Coordinates of C-alpha atoms and ligand atoms in Angstrom, one line a residue:
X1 CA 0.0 0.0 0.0
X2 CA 2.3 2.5 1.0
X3 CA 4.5 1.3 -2.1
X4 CA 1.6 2.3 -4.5
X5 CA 1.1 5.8 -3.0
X6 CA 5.0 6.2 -3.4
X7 CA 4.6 5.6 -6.9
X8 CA 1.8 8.0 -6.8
X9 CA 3.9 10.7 -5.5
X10 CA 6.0 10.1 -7.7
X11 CA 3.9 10.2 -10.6
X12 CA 2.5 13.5 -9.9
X13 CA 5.8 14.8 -9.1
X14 CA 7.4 13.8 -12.8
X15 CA 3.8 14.9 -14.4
X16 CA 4.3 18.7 -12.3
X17 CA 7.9 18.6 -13.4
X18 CA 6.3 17.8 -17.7
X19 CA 4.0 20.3 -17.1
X20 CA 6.4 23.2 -16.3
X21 CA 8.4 22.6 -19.0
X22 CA 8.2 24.7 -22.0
X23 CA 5.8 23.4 -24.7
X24 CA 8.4 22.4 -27.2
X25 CA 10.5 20.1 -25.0
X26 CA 7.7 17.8 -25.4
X27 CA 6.0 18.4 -28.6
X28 CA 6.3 14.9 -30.5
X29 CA 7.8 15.9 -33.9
X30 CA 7.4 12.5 -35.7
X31 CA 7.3 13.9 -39.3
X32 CA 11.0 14.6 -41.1
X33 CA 10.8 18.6 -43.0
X34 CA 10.5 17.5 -46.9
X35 CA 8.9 19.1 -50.0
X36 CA 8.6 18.0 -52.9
X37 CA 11.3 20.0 -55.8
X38 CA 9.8 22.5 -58.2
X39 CA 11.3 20.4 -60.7
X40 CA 8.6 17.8 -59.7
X41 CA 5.9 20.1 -60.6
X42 CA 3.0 18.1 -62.8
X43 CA 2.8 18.7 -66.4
X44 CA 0.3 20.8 -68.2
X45 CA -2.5 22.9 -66.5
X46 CA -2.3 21.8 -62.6
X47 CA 1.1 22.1 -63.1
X48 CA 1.0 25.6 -64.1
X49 CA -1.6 26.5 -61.7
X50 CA 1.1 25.1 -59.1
X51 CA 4.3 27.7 -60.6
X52 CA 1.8 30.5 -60.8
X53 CA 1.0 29.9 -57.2
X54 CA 4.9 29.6 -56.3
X55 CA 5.7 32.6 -58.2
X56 CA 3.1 34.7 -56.3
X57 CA 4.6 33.7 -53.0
X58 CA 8.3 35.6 -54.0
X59 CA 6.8 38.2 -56.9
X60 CA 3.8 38.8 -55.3
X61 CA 3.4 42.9 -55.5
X62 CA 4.4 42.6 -59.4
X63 CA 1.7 40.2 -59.8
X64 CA -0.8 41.5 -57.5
X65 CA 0.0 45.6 -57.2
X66 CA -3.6 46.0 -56.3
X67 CA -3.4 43.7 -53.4
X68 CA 0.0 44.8 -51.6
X69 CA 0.7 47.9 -50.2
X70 CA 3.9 47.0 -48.3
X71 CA 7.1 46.5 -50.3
X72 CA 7.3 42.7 -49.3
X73 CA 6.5 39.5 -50.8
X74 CA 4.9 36.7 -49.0
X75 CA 8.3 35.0 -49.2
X76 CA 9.8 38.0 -47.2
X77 CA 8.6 36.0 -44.4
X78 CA 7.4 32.8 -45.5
X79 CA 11.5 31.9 -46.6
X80 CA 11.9 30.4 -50.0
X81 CA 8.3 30.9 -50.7
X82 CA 7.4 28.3 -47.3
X83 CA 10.1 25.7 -47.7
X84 CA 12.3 26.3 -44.6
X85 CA 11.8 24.8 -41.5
X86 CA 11.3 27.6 -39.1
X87 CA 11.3 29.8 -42.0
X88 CA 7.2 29.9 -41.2
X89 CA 6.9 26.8 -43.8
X90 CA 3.8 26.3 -46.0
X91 CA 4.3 22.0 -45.8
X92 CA 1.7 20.6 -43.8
X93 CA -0.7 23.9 -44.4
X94 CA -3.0 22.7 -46.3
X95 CA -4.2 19.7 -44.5
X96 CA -4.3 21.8 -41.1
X97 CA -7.3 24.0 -42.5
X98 CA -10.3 25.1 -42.0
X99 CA -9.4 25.4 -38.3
X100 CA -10.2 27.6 -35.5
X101 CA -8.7 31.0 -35.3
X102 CA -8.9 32.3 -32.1
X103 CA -8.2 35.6 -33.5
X104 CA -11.0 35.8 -35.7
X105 CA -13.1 33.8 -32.9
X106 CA -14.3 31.2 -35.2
X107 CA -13.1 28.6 -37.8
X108 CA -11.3 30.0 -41.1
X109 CA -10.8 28.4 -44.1
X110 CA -7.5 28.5 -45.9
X111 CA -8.2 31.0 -48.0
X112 CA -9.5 33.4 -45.2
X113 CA -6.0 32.8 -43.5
X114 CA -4.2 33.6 -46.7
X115 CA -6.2 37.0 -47.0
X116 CA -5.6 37.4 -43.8
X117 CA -2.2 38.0 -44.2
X118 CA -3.0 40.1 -47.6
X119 CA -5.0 42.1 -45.2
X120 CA -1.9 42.8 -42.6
X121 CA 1.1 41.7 -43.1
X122 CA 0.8 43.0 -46.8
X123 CA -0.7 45.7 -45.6
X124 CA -2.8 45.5 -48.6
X125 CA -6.6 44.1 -49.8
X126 CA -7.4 40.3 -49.9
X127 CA -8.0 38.0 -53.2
X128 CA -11.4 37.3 -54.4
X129 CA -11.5 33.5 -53.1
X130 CA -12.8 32.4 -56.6
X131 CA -10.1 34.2 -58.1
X132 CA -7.3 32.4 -60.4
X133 CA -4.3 33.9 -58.3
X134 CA -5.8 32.5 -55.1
X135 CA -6.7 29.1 -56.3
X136 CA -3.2 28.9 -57.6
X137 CA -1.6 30.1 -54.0
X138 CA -4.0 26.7 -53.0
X139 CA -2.5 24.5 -55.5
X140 CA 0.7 25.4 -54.7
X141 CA 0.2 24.8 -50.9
X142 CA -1.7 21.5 -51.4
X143 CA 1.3 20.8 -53.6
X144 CA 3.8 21.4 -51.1
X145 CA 1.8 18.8 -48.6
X146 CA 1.5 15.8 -51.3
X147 CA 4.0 13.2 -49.3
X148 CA 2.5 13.8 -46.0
X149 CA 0.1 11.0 -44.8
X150 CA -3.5 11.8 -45.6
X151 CA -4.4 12.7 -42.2
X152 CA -6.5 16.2 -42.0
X153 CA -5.5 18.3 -39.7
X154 CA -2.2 19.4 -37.4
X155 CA 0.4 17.5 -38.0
X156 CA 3.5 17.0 -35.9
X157 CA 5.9 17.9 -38.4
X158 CA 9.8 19.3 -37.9
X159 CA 10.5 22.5 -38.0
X160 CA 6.7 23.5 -38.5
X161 CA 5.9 27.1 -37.5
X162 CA 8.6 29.7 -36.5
X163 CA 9.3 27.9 -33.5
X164 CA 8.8 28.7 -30.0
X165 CA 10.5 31.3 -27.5
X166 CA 10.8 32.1 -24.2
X167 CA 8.2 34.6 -23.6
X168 CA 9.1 35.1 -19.7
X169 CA 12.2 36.8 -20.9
X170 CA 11.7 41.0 -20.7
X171 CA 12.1 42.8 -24.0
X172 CA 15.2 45.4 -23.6
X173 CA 14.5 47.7 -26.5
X174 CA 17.1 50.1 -26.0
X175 CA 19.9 47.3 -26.3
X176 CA 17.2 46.4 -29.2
X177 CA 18.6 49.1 -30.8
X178 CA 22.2 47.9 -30.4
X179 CA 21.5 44.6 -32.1
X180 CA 19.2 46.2 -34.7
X181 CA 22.5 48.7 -35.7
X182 CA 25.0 45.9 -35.5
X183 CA 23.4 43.2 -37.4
X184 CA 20.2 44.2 -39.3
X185 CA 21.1 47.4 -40.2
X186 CA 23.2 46.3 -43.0
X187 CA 20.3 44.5 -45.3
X188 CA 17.6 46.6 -43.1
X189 CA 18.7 50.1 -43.6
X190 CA 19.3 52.5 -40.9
X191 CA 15.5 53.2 -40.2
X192 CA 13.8 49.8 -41.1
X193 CA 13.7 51.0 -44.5
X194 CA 14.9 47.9 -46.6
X195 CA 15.7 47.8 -49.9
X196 CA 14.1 47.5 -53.6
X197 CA 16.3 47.1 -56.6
X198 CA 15.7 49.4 -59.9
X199 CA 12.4 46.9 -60.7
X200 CA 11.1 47.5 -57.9
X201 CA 11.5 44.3 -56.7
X202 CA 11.9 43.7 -52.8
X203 CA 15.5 42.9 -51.9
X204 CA 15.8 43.8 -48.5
X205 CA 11.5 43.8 -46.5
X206 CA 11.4 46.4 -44.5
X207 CA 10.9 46.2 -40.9
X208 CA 9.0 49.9 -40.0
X209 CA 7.6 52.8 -41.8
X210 CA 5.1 53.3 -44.3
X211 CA 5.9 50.5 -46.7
X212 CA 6.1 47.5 -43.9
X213 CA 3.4 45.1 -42.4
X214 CA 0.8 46.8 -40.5
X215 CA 0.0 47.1 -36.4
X216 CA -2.3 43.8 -37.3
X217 CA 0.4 41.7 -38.3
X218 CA 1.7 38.6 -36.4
X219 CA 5.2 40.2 -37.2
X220 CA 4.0 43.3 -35.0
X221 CA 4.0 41.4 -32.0
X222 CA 7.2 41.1 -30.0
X223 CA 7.4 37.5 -29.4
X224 CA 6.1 36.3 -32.5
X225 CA 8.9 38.4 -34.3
X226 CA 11.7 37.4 -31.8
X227 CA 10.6 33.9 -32.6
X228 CA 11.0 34.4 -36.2
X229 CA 14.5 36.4 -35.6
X230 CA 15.5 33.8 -33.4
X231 CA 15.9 31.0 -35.9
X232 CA 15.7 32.7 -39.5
X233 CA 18.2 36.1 -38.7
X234 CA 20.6 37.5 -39.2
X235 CA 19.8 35.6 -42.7
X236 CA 22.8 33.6 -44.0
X237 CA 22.9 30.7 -46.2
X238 CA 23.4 27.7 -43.7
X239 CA 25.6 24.4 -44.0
X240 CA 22.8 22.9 -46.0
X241 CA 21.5 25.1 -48.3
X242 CA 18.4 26.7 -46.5
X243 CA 18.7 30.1 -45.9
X244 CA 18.8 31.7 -42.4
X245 CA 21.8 30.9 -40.0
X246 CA 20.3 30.7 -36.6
X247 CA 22.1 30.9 -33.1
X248 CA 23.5 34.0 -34.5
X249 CA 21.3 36.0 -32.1
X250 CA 20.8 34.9 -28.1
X251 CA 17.0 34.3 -27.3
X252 CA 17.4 37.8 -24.8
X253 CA 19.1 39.1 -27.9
X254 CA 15.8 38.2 -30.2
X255 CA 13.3 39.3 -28.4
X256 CA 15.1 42.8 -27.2
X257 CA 15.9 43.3 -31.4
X258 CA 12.3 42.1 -32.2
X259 CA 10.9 44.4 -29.3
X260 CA 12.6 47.4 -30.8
X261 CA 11.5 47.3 -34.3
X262 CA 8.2 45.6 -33.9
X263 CA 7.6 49.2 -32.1
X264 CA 8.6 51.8 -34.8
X265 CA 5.6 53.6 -36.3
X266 CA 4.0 51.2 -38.9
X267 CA 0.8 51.5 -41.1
X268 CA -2.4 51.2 -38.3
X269 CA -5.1 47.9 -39.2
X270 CA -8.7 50.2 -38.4
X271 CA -10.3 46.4 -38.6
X272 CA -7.8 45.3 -35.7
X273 CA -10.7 46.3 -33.0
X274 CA -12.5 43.3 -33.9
X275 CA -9.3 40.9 -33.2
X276 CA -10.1 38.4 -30.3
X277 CA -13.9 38.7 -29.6
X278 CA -14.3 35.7 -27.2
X279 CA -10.2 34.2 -26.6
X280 CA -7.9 36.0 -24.1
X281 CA -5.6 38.3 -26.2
X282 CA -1.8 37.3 -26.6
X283 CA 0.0 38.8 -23.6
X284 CA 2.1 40.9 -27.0
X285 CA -0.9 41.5 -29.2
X286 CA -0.5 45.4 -29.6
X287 CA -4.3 47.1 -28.9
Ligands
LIG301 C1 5.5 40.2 -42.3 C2 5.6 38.7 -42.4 C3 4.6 38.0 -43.3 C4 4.2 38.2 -44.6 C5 4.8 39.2 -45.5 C6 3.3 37.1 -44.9 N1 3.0 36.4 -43.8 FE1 1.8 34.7 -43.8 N2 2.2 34.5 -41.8 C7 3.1 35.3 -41.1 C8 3.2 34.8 -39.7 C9 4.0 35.4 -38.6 C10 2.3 33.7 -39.6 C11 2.1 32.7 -38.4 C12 3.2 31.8 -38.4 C13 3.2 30.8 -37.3 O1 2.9 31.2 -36.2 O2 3.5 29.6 -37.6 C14 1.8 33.5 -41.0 C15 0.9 32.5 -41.3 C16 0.4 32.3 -42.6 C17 -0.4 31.1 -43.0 C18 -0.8 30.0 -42.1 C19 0.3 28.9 -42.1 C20 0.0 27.7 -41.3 O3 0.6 26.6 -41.7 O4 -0.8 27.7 -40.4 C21 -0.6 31.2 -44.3 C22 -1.4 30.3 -45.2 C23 0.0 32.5 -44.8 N3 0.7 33.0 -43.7 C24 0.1 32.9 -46.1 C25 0.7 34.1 -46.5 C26 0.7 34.5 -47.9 C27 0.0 33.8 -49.0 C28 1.4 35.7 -47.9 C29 1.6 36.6 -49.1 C30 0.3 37.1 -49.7 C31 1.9 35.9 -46.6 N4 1.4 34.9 -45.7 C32 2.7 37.0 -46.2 C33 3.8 36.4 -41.5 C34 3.8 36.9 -42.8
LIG302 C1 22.3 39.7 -45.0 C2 21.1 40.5 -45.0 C3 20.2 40.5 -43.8 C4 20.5 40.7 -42.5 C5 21.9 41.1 -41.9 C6 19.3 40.6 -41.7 N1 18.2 40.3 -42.6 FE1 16.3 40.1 -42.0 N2 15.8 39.6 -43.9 C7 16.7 39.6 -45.0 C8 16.0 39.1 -46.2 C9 16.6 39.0 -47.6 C10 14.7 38.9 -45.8 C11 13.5 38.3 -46.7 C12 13.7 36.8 -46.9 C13 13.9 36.5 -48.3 O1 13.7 37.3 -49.2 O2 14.3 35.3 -48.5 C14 14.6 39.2 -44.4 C15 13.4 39.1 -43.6 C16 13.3 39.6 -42.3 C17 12.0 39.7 -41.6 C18 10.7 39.3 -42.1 C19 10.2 40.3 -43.2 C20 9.9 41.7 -42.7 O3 10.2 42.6 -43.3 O4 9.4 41.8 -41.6 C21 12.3 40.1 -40.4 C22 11.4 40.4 -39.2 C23 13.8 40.3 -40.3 N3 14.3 40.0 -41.5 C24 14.5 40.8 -39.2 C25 15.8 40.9 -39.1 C26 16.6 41.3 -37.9 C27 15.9 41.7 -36.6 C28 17.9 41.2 -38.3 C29 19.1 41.5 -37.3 C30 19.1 40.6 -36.2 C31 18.0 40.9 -39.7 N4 16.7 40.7 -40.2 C32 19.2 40.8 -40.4 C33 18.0 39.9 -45.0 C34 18.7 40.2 -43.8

């Protein structure tokens, strides 16, 4: 008897112990990162519904300049238009959607999610859902997701997401600043500004001012950006191939960079009042 309630202890003392630990010690990650190559595209017209999709992720204010208002593509963020592990990926997207967005307060379909980003991040208007361009953003995310096992829904895969950081560490934006002048400010610019090239194509995103992601973007919030920073920045090409370098940065380092130029004045979102009607608001979401 006293054996069993030993073991009971015991139990509950490893189960506290899982408990506190952050989320992603735990998180089962049974799925290896893999996409499929563009040179595996299909032939004829689902194949070319498939490259138009994967060209609008990396020239997507050329092809859409009624749509984005920032100077960034959707690859500015989603890395090598959603092939990078960490890099915000688009491989197990498709499958994960509709789901519930607690932001919105109900379920969203994909396409609703992809606007939704047009909306803030773009800084610009969303795609008619029946249009050509979005149903080739589609194909090229189902595309992306054709090896995984045909389970709907969230899948445990690698390097899924941006990746998690510790959000008990206190943003320092004035050594921010430090970090932002000493290794962002090179690609950056001096005030966030970033960089086109004589076609006006997006070199450098920018990370503040006018022609960046608005005050509703996931990027505007502290930890979401430090998380990104974290494992993509300062961008590099790594021992494999993929861009970002990671490990560059400390996590203190991330979120006191991320908390400084999240900050700067950015483009305002007048729809943002109607973020979070019935979930608890993310302890970085802005308003
Ligand atoms: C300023 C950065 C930024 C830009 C630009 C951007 N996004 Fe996003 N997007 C995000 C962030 C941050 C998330 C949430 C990532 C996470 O937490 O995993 C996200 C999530 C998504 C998701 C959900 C992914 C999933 O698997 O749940 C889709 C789909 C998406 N974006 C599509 C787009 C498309 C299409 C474009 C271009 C029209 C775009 N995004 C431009 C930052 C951006
Ligand atoms: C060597 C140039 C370079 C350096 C240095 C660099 N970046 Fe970037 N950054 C890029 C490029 C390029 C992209 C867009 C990704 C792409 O086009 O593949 C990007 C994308 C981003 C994005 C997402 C897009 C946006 O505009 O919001 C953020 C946030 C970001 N960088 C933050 C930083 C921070 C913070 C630092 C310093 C710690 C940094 N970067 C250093 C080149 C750089």
């Amino acid at each position: 008897m006293e054996s069993i309630m030993r073991i009971q202890t015991a139990i509950v003392l490893v189960a506290a112990i899982l408990g506190s630990l952050p989320a992603y010690a735990a998180d089962p990650a049974p799925i290896a990162f893999a996409v499929p190559k563009d040179t595996d595209m299909p032939k004829g017209e689902a194949g070319e519904m498939i490259l138009l999709g994967r060209r609008l992720m990396s020239e997507t204010k050329r092809l859409l300049p009624d749509h984005v208002g920032a100077e960034m593509t959707c690859a500015s963020c989603h890395l090598l238009a959603g092939k990078v592990p960490f890099g915000s990926p688009f491989l197990g997207t498709s499958p994960a959607f509709p789901q519930y967005a607690p932001r919105a307060g109900r379920e969203i379909t994909l396409a609703e999610r992809i606007n939704g980003c047009f909306l803030r991040s773009m800084n610009g208007k969303p795609l008619p859902v029946e249009s050509k361009e979005m149903k080739a953003m589609l194909a090229y995310m189902d595309w992306l997701s054709k090896d995984l096992p045909p389970t709907k829904g969230k899948l445990a895969i690698q390097g899924k997401g941006i990746g998690k950081i510790n959000t008990d560490l206190v943003p320092d934006p004035v050594n921010g600043r430090k970090v932002y002048d000493r290794d962002c400010a090179i690609c950056h610019g001096a005030d966030g500004e970033g960089k086109i090239d004589a076609r006006g194509e997006t070199v450098f995103p920018p990370l503040w001012g006018d022609k960046s992601f608005n005050i509703g973007a996931g990027m505007a919030r502290t930890y979401t950006a430090a998380a990104f920073v974290y494992r993509n920045m300062p961008l590099a090409h790594g021992m494999n191939g993929l861009l970002g370098q990671g490990g560059a940065l400390t996590e203190q380092e991330a979120v006191d960079v991320a908390a400084y130029f999240s900050h700067q004045p950015r483009p305002d979102f007048p729809a943002k009042v109607k973020d979070w009607p019935k979930d608890p608001k993310p302890k970085d979401a802005r308003y």
